[in-house]
Short mmCIF file of C-alpha atoms in Angstrom, two decimals:
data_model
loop_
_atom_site.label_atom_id
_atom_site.label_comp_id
_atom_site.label_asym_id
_atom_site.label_seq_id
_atom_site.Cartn_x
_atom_site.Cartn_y
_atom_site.Cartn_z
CA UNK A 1 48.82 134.77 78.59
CA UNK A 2 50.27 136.45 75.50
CA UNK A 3 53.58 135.67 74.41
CA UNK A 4 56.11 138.02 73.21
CA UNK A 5 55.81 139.43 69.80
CA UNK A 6 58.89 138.90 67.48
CA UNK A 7 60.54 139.56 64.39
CA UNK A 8 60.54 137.04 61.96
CA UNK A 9 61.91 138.28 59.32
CA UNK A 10 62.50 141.94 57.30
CA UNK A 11 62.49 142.27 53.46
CA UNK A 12 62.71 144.77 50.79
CA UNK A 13 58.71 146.06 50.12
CA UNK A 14 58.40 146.39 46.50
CA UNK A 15 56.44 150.27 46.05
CA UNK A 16 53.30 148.10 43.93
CA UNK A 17 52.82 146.12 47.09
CA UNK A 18 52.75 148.66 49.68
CA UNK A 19 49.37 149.13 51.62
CA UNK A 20 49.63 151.63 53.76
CA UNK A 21 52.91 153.71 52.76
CA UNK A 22 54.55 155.02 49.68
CA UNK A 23 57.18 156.40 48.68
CA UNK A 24 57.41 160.17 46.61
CA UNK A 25 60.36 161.44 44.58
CA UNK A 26 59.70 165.11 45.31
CA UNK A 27 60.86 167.88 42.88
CA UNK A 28 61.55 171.31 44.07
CA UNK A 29 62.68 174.66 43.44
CA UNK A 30 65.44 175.96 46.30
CA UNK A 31 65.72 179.18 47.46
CA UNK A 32 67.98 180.12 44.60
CA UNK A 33 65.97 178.37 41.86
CA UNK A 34 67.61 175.69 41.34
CA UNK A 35 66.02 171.97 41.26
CA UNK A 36 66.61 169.30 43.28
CA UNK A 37 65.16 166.20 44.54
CA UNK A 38 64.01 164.79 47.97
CA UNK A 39 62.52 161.23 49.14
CA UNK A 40 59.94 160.64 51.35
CA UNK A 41 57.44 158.59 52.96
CA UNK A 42 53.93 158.79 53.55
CA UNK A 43 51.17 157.76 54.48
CA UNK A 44 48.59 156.41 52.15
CA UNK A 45 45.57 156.95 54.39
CA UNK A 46 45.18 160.39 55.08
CA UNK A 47 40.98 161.35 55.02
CA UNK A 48 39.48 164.23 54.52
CA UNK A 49 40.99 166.39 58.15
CA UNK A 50 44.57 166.45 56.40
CA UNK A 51 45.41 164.91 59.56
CA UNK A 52 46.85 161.16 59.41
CA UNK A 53 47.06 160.96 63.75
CA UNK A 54 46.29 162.44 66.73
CA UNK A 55 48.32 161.78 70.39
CA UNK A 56 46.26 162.54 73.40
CA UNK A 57 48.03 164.09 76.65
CA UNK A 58 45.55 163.13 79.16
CA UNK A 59 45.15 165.17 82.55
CA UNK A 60 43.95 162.86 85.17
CA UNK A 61 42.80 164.93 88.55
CA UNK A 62 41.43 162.80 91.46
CA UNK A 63 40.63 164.06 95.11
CA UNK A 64 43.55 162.10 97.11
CA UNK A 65 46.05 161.68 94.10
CA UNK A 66 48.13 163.59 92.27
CA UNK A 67 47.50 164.72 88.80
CA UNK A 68 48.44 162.02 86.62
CA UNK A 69 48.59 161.22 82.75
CA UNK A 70 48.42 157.64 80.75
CA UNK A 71 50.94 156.41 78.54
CA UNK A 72 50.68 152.87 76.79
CA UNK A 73 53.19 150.13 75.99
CA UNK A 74 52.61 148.37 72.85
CA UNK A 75 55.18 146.16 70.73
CA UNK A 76 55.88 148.12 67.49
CA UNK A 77 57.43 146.13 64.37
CA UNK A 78 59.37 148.87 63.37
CA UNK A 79 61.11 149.41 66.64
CA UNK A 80 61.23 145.63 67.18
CA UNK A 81 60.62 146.49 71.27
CA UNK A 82 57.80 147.47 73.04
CA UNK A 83 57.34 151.25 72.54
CA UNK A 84 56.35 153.56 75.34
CA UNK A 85 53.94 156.58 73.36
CA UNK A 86 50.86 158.55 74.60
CA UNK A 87 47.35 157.08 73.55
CA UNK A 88 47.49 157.57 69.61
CA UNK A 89 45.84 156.62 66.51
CA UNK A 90 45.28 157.33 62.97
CA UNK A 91 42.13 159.82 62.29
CA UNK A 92 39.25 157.98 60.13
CA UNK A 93 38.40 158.98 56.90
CA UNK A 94 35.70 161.24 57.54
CA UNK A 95 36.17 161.82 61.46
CA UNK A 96 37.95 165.36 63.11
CA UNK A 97 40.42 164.99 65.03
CA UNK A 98 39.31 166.15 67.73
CA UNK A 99 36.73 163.21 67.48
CA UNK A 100 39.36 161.35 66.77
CA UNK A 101 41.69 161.69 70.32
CA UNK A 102 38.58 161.15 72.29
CA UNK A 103 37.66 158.12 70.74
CA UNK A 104 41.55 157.01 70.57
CA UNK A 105 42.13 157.33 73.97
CA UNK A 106 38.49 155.76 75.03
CA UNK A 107 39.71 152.69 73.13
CA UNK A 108 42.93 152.13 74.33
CA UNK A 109 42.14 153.29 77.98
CA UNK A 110 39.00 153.23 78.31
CA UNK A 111 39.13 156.84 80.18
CA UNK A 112 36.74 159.16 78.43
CA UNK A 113 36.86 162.72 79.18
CA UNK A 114 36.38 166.47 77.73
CA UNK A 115 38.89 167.75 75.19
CA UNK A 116 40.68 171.27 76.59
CA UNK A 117 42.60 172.10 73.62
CA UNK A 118 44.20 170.47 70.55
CA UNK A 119 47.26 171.65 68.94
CA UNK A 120 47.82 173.06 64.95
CA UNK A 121 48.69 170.58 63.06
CA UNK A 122 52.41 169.70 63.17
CA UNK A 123 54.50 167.22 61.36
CA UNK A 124 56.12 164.39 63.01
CA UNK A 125 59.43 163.33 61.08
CA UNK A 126 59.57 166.38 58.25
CA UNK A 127 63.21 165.16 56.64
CA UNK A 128 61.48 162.20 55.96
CA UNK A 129 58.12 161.48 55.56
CA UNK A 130 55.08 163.82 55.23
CA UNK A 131 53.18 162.59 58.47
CA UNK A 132 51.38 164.75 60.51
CA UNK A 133 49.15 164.88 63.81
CA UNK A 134 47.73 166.94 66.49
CA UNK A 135 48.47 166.77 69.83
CA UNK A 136 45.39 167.13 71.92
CA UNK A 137 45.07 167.41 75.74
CA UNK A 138 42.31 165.43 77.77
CA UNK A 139 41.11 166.06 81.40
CA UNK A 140 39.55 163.47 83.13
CA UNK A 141 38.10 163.83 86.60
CA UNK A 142 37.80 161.17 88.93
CA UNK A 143 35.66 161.01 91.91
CA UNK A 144 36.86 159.09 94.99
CA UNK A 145 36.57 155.54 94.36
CA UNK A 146 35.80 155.60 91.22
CA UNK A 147 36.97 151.97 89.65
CA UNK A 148 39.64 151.69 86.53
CA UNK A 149 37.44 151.63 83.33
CA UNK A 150 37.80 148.96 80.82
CA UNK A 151 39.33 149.16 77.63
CA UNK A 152 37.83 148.69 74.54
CA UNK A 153 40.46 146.96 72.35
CA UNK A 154 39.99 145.14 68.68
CA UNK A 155 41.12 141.60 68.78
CA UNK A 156 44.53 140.93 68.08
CA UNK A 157 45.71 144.22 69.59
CA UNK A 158 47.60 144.07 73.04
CA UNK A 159 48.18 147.47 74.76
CA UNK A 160 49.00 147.85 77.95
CA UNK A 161 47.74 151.41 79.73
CA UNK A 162 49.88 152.64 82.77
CA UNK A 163 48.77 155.74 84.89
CA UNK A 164 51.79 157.91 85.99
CA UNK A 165 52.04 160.89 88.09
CA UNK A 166 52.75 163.77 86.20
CA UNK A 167 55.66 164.26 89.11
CA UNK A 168 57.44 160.86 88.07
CA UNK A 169 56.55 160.95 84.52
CA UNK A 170 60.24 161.53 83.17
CA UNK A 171 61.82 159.15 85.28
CA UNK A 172 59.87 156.48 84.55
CA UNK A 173 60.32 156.98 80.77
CA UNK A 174 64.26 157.02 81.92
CA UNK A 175 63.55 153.80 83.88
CA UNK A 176 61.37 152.08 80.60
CA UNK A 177 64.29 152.73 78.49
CA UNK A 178 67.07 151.50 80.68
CA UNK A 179 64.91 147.76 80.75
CA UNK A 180 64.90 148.27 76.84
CA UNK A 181 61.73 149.16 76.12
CA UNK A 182 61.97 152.05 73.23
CA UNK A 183 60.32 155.39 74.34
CA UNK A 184 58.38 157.38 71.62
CA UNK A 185 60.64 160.35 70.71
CA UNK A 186 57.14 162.62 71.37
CA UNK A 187 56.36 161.52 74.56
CA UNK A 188 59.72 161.94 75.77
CA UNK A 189 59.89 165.38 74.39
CA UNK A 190 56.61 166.46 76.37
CA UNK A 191 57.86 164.89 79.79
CA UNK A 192 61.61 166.31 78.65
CA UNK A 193 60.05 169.79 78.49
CA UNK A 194 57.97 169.22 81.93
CA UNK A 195 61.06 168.41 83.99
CA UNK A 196 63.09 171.17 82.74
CA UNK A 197 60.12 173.43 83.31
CA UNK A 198 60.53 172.06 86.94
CA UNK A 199 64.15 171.43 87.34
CA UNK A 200 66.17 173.89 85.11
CA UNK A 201 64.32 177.05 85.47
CA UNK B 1 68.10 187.61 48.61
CA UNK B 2 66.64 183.97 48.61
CA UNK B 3 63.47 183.21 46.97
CA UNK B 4 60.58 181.31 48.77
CA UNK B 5 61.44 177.53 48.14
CA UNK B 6 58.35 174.96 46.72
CA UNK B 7 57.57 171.69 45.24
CA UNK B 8 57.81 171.92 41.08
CA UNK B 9 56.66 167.74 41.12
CA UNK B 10 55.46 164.99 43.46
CA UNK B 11 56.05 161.23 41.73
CA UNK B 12 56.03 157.31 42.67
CA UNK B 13 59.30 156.62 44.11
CA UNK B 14 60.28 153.16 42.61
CA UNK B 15 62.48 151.53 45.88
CA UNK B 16 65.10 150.75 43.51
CA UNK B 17 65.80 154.33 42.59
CA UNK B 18 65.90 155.60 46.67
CA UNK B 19 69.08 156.24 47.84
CA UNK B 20 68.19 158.23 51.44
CA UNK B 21 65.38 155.61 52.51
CA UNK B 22 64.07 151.95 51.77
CA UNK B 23 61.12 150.39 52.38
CA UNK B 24 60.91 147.27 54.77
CA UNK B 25 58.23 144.61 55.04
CA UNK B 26 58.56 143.31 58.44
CA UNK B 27 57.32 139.75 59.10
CA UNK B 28 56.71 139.39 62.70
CA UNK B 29 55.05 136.90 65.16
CA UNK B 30 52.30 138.29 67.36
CA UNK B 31 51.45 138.15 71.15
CA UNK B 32 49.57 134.91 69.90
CA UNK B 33 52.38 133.50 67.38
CA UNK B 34 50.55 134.71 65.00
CA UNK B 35 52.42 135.82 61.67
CA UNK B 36 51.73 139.43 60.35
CA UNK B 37 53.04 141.61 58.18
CA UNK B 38 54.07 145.93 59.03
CA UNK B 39 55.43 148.18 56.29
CA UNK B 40 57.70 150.75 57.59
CA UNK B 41 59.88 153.57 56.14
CA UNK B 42 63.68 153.47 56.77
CA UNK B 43 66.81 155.52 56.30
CA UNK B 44 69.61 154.10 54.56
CA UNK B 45 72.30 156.44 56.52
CA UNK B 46 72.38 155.13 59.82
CA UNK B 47 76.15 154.19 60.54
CA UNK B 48 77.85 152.94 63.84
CA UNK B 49 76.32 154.67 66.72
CA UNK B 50 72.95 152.87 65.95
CA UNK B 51 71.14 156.20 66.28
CA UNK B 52 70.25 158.04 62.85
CA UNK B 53 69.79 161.58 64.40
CA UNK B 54 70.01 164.21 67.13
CA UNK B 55 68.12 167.11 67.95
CA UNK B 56 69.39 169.42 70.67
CA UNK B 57 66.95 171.80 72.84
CA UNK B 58 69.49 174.49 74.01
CA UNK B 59 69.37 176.67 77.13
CA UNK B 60 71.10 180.28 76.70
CA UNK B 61 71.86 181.89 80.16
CA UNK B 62 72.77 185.22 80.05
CA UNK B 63 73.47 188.11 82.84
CA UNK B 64 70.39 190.71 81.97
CA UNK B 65 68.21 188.55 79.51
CA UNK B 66 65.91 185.77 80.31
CA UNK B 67 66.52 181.96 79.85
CA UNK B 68 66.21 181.20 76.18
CA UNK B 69 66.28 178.49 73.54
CA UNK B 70 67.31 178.14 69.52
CA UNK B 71 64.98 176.85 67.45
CA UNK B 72 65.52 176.87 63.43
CA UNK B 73 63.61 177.57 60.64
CA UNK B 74 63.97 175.96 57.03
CA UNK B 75 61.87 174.64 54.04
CA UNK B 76 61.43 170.91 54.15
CA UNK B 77 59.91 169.39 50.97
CA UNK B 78 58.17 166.44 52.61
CA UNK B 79 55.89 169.22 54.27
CA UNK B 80 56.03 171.46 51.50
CA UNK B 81 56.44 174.85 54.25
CA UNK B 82 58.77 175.98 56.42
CA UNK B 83 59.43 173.75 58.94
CA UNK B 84 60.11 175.25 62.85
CA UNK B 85 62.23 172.71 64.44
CA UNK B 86 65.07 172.40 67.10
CA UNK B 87 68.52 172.20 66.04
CA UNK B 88 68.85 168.57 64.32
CA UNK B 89 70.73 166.66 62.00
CA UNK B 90 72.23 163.05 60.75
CA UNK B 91 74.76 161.34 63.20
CA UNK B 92 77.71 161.13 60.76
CA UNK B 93 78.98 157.17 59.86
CA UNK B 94 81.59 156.72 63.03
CA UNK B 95 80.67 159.90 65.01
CA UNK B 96 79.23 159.55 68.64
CA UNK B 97 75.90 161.31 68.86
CA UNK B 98 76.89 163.55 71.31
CA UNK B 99 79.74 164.66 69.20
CA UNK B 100 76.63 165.22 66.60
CA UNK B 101 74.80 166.97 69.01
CA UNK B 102 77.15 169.63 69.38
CA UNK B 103 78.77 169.79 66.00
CA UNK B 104 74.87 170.18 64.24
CA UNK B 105 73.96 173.00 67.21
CA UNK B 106 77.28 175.23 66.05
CA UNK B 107 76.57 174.44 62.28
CA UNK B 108 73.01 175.43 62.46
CA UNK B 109 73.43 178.19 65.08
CA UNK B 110 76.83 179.28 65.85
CA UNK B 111 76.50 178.89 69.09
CA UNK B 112 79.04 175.92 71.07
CA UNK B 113 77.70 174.73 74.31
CA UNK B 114 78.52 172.10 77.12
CA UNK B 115 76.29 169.02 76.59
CA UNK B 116 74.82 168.63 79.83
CA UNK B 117 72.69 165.41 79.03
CA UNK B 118 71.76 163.58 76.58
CA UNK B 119 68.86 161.14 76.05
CA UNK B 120 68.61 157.16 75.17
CA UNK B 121 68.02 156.27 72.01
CA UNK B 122 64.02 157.10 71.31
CA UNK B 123 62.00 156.64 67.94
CA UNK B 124 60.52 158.96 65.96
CA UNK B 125 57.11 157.72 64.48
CA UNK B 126 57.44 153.99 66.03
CA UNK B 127 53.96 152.74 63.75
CA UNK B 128 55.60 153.81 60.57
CA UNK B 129 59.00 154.25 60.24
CA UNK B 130 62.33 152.44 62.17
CA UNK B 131 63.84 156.44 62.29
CA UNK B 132 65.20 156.53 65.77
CA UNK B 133 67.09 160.04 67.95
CA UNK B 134 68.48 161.31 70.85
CA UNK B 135 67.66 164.16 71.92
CA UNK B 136 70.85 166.22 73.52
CA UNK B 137 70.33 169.46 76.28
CA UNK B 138 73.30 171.72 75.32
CA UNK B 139 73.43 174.83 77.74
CA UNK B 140 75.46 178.42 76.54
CA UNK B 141 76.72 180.69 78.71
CA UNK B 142 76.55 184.09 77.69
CA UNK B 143 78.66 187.10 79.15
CA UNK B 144 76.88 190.82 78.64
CA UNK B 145 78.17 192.24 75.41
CA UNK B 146 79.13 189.04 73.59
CA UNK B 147 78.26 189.03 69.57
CA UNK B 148 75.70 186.37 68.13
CA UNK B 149 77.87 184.02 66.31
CA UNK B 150 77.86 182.88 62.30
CA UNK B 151 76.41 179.88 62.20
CA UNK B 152 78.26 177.64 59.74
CA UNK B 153 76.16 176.26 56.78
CA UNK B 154 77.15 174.45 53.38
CA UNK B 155 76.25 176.13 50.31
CA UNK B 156 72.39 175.92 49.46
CA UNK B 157 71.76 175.49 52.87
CA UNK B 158 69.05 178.04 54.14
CA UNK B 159 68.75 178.08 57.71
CA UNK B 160 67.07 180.89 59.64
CA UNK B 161 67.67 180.61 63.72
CA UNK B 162 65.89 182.54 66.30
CA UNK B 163 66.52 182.74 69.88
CA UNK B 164 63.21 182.70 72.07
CA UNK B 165 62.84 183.12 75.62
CA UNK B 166 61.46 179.74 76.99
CA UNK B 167 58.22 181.55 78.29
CA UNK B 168 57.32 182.64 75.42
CA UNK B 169 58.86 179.30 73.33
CA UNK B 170 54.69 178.02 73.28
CA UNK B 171 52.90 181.33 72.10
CA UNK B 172 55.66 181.76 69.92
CA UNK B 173 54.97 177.99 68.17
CA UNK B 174 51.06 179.17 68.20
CA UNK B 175 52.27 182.18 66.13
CA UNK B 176 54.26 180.56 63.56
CA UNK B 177 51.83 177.86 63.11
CA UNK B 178 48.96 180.70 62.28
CA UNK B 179 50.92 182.24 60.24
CA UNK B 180 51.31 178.55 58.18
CA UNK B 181 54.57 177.33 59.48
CA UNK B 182 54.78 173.53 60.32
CA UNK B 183 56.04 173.22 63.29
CA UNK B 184 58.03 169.97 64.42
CA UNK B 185 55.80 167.43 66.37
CA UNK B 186 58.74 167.03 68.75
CA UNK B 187 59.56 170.94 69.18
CA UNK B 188 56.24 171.36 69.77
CA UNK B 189 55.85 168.81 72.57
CA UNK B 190 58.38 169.74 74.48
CA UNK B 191 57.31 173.19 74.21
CA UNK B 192 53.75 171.49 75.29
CA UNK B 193 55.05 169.90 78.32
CA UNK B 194 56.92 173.21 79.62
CA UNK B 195 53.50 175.25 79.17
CA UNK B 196 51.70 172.66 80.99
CA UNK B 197 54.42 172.42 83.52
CA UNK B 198 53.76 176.55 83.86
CA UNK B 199 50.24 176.82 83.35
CA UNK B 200 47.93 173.60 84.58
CA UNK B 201 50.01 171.93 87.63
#
């Protein structure tokens, strides 16, 4: 039975130690010439897509249920709470990512299905860092009775996969946050637009 | 007549010459007790609301034109290209973020609004940085005949709006990225969800 992850402590990261992040003082020319600075982050692991991630919106049809999608829970340092985010991962070094969202979601679902479109790439946090992604959707079909696959998870990692009718999708994310988990500003954006589409027009 | 903005330099940000963000090495005990280290990104401006920034997806109702929303345009070095994003900005040190919400939509657009719901706190790229939103709806009310308002930007502040139907919000974000826009992971998700919402359920 794992225990819950924690906090132990949070220091300053010297730059010459960081592994996976750095920082850039970037110098630029405005729109009337003039020069200026801005900080970011990024990410020190981008391969040869241009791509550092990919997020998978997965489409589950079955004969007797209603179309459903997965979201995971998985305790994220930064956030210091389990986060609530579509499957997502970073794209290997010499992998596409479209590849890359259909191995991503195998592994931390175990669902495998057929990729029906994948989005431009677009960037997840632009005032501050220089991450980007692609958001690609899955559709998995189910037959009747078909059993709940397995995951395929290294050790060490601890994700939790939760199937949710596309119908209820929103409210649950309202209901995750209100017990303190912390919902992924992305996800909630795609089930935000989803109940407008079905509420407010 | 601005000129197109872009990057002049990109250097090694030492962490004690950053004054917007900081890096943090988080120690933290795992589901096992475990001790591990996470690097993660994090802004130095967050003040009393606990929330560093808003973004607001706007509905404009008007008597003879179809429901529509704002989005903005501006150059963001981090991505080095013009960035397509919803209406956003820094909660100020002792402001509420719904205060935020509406102050950074009439900035940016011009437009003022009722805010008719506003999200819990989510986070923006939970595996690599502690950046953390809400996301505000702000609906406008337009009568037949009424102007577009100034929007209210600081000096050297270039921000184009544009006011797009919502049906056409997703082609629209297909467009821009073609023509080698970035568009905001979050814009583009909730523009995701409301196409599915319209097109696969």
């Amino acid at each position: 039975m794992p225990q819950a992850a924690k906090i132990t402590a949070v220091d300053a990261l010297p730059a010459n130690e960081a592994k996976w992040i750095e920082f850039q003082k970037i110098t630029w020319s405005d729109q009337e010439g003039k020069s200026r600075v801005w900080e970011a982050a990024s990410r020190k692991t981008r391969g040869q897509s241009g791509v550092d991630a990919v997020a998978i919106s997965t489409v589950i049809r079955h004969p007797s249920k209603p179309p459903s999608t997965i979201i995971i829970l998985q305790y994220r340092p930064p956030a210091d709470a389990v986060c609530v985010e579509f499957p997502a991962g970073l794209v290997d070094a010499s992998e596409t990512p479209s590849d890359a969202s259909l191995r991503e979601l195998h592994e931390e679902t175990g669902y495998k299905g057929k990729l029906s479109y994948i989005s431009p790439t677009i960037v997840s946090d632009p005032g501050m860092s220089t991450a980007n992604m692609q958001l690609a959707t899955v559709e998995v079909n189910l037959n009747e009775g078909d059993k709940e696959p397995e995951q395929v998870l290294d050790e060490g990692e601890f994700i939790e996969r939760v199937v949710v009718p596309l119908d209820e999708l929103f409210e649950r994310l309202e209901k995750y946050s209100k017990e303190g988990k912390k919902v992924d500003a992305r996800l909630w954006h795609w089930a935000a637009g989803l109940h407008f589409a079905r509420t407010m027009l």
